[in-house]
Coordinates of C-alpha atoms and ligand atoms in Angstrom, one line a residue:
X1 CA -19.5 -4.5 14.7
X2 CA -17.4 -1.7 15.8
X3 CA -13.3 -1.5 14.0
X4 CA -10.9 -3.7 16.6
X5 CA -8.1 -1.0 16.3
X6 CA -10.0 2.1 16.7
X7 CA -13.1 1.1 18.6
X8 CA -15.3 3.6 17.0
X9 CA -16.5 3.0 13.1
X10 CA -17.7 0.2 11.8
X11 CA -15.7 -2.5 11.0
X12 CA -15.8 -3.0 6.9
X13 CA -12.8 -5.3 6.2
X14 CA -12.5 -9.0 7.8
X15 CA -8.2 -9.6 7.9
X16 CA -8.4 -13.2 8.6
X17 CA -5.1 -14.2 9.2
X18 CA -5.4 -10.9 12.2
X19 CA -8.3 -12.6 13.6
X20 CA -10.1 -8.8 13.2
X21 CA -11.9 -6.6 11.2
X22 CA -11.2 -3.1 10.7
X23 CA -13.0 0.4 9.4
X24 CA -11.5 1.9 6.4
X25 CA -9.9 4.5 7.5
X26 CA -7.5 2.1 10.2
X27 CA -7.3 -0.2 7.1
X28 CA -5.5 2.2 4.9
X29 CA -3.5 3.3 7.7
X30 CA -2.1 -0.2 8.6
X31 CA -1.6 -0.7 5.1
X32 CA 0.7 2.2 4.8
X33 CA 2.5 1.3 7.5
X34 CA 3.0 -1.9 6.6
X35 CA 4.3 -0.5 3.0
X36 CA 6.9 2.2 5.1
X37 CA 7.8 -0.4 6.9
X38 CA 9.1 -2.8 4.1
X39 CA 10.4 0.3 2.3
X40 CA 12.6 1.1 5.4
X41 CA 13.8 -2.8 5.7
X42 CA 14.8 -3.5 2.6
X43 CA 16.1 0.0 2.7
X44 CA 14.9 0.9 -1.4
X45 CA 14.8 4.6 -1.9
X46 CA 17.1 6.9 -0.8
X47 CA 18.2 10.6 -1.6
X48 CA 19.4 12.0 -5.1
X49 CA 17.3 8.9 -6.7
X50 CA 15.4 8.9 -10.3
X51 CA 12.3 5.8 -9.5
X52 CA 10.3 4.6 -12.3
X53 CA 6.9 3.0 -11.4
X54 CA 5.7 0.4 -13.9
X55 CA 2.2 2.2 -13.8
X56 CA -0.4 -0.6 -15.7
X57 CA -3.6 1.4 -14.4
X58 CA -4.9 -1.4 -12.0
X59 CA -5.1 -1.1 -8.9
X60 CA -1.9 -2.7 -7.3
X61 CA 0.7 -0.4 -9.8
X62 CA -1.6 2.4 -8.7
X63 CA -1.5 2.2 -4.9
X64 CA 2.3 1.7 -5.5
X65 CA 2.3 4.3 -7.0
X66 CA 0.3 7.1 -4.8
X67 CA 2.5 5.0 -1.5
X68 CA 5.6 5.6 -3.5
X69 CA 4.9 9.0 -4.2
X70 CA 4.0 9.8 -0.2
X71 CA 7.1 8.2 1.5
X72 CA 9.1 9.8 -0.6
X73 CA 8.7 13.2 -1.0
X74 CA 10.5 14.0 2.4
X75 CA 13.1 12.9 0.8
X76 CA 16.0 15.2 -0.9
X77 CA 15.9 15.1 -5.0
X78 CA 14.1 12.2 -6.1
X79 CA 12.5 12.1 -9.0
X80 CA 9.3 9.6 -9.7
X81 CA 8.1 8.9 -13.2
X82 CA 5.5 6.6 -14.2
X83 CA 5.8 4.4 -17.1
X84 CA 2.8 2.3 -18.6
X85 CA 3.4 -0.3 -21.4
X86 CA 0.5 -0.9 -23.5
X87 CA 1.0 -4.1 -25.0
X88 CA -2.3 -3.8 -27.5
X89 CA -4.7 -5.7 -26.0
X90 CA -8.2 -4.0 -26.5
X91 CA -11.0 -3.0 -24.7
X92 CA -8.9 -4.1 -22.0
X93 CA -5.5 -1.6 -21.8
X94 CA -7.3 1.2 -23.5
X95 CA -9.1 1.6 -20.6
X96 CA -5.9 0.8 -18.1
X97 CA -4.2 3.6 -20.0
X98 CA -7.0 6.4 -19.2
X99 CA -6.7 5.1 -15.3
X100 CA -2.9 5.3 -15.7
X101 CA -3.0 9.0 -17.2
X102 CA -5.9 10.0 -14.5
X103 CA -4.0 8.6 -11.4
X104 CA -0.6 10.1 -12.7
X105 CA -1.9 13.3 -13.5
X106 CA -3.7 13.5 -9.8
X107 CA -0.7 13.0 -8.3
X108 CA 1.0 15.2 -10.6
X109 CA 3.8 12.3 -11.7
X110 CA 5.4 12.6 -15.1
X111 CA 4.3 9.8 -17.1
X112 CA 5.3 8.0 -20.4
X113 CA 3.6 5.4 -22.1
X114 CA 5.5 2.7 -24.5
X115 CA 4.0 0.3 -26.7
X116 CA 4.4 -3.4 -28.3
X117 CA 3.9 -1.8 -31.4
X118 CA 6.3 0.7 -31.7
X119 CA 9.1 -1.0 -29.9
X120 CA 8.4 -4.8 -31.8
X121 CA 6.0 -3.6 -34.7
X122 CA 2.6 -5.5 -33.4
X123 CA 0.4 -6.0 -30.9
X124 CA 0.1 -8.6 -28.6
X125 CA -3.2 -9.6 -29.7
X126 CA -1.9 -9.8 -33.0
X127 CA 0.5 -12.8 -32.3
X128 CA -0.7 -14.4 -29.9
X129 CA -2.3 -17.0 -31.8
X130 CA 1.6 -17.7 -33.7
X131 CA 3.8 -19.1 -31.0
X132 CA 3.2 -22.3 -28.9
X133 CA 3.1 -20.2 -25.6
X134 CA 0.9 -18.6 -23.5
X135 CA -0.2 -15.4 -24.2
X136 CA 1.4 -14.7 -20.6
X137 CA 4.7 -15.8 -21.5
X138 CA 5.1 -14.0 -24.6
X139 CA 3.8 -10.7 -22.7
X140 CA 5.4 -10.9 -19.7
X141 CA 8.5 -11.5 -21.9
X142 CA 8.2 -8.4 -24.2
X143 CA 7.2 -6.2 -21.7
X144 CA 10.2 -6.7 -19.0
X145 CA 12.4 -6.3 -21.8
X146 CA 10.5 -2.9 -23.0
X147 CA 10.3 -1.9 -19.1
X148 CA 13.3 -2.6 -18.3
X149 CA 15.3 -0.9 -21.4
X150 CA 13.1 2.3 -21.5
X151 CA 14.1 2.5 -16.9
X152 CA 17.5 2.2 -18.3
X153 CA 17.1 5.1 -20.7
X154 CA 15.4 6.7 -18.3
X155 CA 18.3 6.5 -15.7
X156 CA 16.3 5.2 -13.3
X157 CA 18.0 3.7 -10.5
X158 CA 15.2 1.7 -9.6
X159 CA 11.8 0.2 -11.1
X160 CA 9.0 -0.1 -8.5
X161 CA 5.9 -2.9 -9.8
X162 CA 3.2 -3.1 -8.1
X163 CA 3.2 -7.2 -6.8
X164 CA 1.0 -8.0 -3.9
X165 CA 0.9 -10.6 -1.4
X166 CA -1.1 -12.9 -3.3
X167 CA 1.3 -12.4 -6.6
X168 CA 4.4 -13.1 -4.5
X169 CA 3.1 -16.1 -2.9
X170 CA 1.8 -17.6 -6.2
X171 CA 5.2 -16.8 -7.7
X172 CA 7.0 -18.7 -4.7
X173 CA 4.5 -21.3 -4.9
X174 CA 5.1 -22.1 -9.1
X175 CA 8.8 -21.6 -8.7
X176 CA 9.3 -24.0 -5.9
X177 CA 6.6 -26.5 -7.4
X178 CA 8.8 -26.4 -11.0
X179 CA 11.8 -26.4 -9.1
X180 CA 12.9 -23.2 -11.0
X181 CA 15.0 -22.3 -8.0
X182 CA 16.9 -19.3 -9.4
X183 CA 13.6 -17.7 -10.3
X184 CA 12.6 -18.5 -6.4
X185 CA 15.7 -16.4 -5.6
X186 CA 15.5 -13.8 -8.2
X187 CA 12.0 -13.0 -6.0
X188 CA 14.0 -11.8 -3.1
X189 CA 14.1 -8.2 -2.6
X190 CA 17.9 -8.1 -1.5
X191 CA 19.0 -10.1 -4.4
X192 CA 20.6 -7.8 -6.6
X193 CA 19.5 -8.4 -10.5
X194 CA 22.2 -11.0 -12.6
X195 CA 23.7 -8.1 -14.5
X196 CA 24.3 -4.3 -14.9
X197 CA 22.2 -3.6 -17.7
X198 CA 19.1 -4.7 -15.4
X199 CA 17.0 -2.6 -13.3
X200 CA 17.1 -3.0 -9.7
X201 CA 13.0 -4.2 -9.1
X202 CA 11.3 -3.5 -5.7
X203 CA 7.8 -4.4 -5.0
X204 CA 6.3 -2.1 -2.2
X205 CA 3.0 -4.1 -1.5
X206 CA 4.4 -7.1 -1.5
X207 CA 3.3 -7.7 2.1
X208 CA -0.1 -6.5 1.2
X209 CA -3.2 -9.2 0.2
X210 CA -4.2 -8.4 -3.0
X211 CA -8.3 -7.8 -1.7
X212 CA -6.8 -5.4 0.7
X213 CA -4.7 -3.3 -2.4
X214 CA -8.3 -3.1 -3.9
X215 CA -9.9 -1.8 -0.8
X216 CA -7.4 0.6 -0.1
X217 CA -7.2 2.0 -3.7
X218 CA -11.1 2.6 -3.2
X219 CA -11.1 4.0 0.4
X220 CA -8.4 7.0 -1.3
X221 CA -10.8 7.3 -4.1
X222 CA -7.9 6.0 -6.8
X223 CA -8.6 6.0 -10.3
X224 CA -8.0 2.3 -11.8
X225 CA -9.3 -0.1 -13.9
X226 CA -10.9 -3.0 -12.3
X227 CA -11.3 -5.8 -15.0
X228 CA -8.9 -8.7 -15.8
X229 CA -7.2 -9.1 -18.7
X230 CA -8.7 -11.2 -21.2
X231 CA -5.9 -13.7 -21.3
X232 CA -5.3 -13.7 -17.9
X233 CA -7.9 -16.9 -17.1
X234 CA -5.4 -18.9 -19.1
X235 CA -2.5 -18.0 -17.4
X236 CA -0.5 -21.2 -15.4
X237 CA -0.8 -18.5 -12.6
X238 CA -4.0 -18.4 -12.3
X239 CA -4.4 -22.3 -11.5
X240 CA -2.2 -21.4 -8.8
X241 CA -4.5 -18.2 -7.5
X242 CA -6.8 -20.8 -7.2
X243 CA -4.7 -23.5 -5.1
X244 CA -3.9 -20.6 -3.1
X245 CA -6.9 -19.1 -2.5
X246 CA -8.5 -22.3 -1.4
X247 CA -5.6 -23.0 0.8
X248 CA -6.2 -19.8 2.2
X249 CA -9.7 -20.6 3.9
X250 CA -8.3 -23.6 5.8
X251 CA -4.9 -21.5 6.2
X252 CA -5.3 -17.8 7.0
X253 CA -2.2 -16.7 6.4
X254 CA -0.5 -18.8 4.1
X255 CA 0.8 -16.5 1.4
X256 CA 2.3 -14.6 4.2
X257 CA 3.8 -17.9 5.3
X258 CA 5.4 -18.2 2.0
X259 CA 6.9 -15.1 1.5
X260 CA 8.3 -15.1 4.7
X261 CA 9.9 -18.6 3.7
X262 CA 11.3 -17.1 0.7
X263 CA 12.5 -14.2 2.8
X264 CA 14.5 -16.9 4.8
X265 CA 15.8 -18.9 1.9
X266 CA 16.4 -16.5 -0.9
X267 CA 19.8 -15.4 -0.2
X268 CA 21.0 -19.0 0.4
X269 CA 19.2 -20.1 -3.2
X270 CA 20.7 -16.8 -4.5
X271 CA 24.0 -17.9 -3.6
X272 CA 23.8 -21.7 -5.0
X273 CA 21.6 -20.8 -8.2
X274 CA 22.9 -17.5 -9.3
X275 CA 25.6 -16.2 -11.0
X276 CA 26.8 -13.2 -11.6
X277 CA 26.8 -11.3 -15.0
X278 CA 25.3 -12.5 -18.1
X279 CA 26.2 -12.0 -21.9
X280 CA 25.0 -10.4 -24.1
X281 CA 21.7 -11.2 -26.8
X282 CA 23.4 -11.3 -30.3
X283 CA 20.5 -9.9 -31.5
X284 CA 19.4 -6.7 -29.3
X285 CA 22.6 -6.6 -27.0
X286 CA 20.5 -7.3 -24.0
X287 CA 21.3 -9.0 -21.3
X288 CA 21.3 -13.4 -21.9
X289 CA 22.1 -16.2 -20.6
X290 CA 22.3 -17.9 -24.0
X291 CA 23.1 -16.6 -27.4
X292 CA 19.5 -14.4 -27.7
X293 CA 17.5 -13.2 -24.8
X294 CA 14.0 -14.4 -24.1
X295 CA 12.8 -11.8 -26.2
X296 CA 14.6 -12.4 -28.9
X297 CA 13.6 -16.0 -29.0
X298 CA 10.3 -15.4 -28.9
X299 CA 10.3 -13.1 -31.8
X300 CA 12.4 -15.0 -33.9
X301 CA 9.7 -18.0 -33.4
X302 CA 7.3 -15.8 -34.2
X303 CA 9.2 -14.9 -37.8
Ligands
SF4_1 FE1 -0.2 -9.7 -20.4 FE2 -1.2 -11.9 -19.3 FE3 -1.0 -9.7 -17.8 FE4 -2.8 -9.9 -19.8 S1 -2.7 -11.1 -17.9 S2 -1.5 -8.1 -19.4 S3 -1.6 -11.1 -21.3 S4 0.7 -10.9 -18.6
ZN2 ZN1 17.7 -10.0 -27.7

């Protein structure tokens, strides 16, 4: 079968929810337009900026990063660094880190790596076994904090992740379901973070399903690491992957239904759920709603 857009090379990737199928080479150019284009609407980098790419070494925060690094180098005196946390997990972010350091050398990005252990004196494999949480929680937990302080010290004026479609969706999906509505309006890309002494957060490939991020990373030859995490399996998110993914077969384009809903709704939710300006962790001085951050909390019930 012949590519629906250019008529001419074989057609390699099915886009259900398009109704086509497309040869790589159209692929990766929709897909970057697609990117520019939500770059441009939400209207995230501009002139004179420092950007900060959480850079894991998968392929999502790699694509974001080599998209990043193309729309904005017409741009007058920005300044991109890539910054990988390695939380100490191994086998699994050993490898990540090699991808991270191969994809940011090839595109010739400053990069700096933090870890769990120097910033909280373990590693997350370590722990995880001592707190009645998921091993999810407590990462995701410790690692915004680390990502977001080291931006901060950075000066970054913005922090780019690399969330897809399917993430987004799934985060929309669990928020909503739990009725965690601030969260659902914390996901908006125009709602501007609680307090200060947050990082703005953009997500460029947010409009992007997660199979195509992988196919486009391979098409430009992008180093990454392909694996899961071992913890991820036994994640809450990944029972809603599932949900979502089976939806999707009956439903073509329902994650792009959802974040299209949360497009509508978040600055409404934004305005009944959030407030503005939190206090301040007694512990770390970090941003919190109550006397310690979630980071904080954490640690202390891990002793
Ligand atoms: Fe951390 Fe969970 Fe992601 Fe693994 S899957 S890196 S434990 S958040
Ligand atoms: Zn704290």
């Amino acid at each position: 079968m012949r590519c629906t857009r250019c008529g001419e090379r074989n057609a390699e990737y099915e886009r259900p929810y398009a109704g086509d199928a497309v040869c790589g080479r159209c692929l990766v150019e929709l897909v970057r337009d697609r990117v520019f284009r939500e770059i441009r609407r939400w209207r995230w980098f501009r002139p004179g900026q420092r950007i900060v790419v959480a850079l894991s070494g998968g392929k999502d925060s790699s694509l974001a990063l080599r998209l990043v690094t193309e729309y904005v180098e017409p741009l007058p005196e920005v300044e991109v660094i890539a910054l990988t946390v390695d939380e100490g997990i191994s086998g699994f972010r050993d490898a990540c880190l090699r991808a991270a350091e191969r994809v940011a050398d090839e595109l010739d990005v400053e990069h700096e790596v933090v870890s769990f252990e120097e910033e909280y004196g373990f590693a997350l494999e370590e722990v995880v076994e001592d707190v009645d949480v998921s091993a999810c929680t407590l990462c995701g937990v410790l690692r915004r904090r680390l990502l977001n302080r080291r931006a901060r010290e950075l000066g970054a004026d913005v922090v780019v992740t690399g969330h897809n479609l399917d993430d987004e969706a799934q985060a929309a999906l669990m928020n909503f379901v739990k009725a965690d509505l601030a969260q659902l309006a914390r996901l908006h890309p125009e709602v501007r973070p609680e307090d200060d002494l947050i990082v703005p957060r953009v997500k460029p490939l947010r409009g992007v399903p997660e199979r195509e991020v992988r196919w486009v990373a391979e098409e430009l030859g992008l180093p990454f690491h392909a694996d899961p995490c071992p913890y991820a399996r036994f994640s809450v998110r990944s029972f809603f992957r599932e949900i979502l993914d089976e939806m999707e077969e009956r439903l073509p384009d329902v994650k792009f239904g959802l974040v299209r809903a949360l497009d509508r709704a978040g600055p409404v939710l934004a305005e009944a759920f959030l407030e503005e300006g939190l206090g301040r962790c007694e512990r770390c001085g970090e941003p919190a709603a109550g006397k310690l951050c979630k980071a904080c909390e954490l640690l202390e019930r891990l002793g």
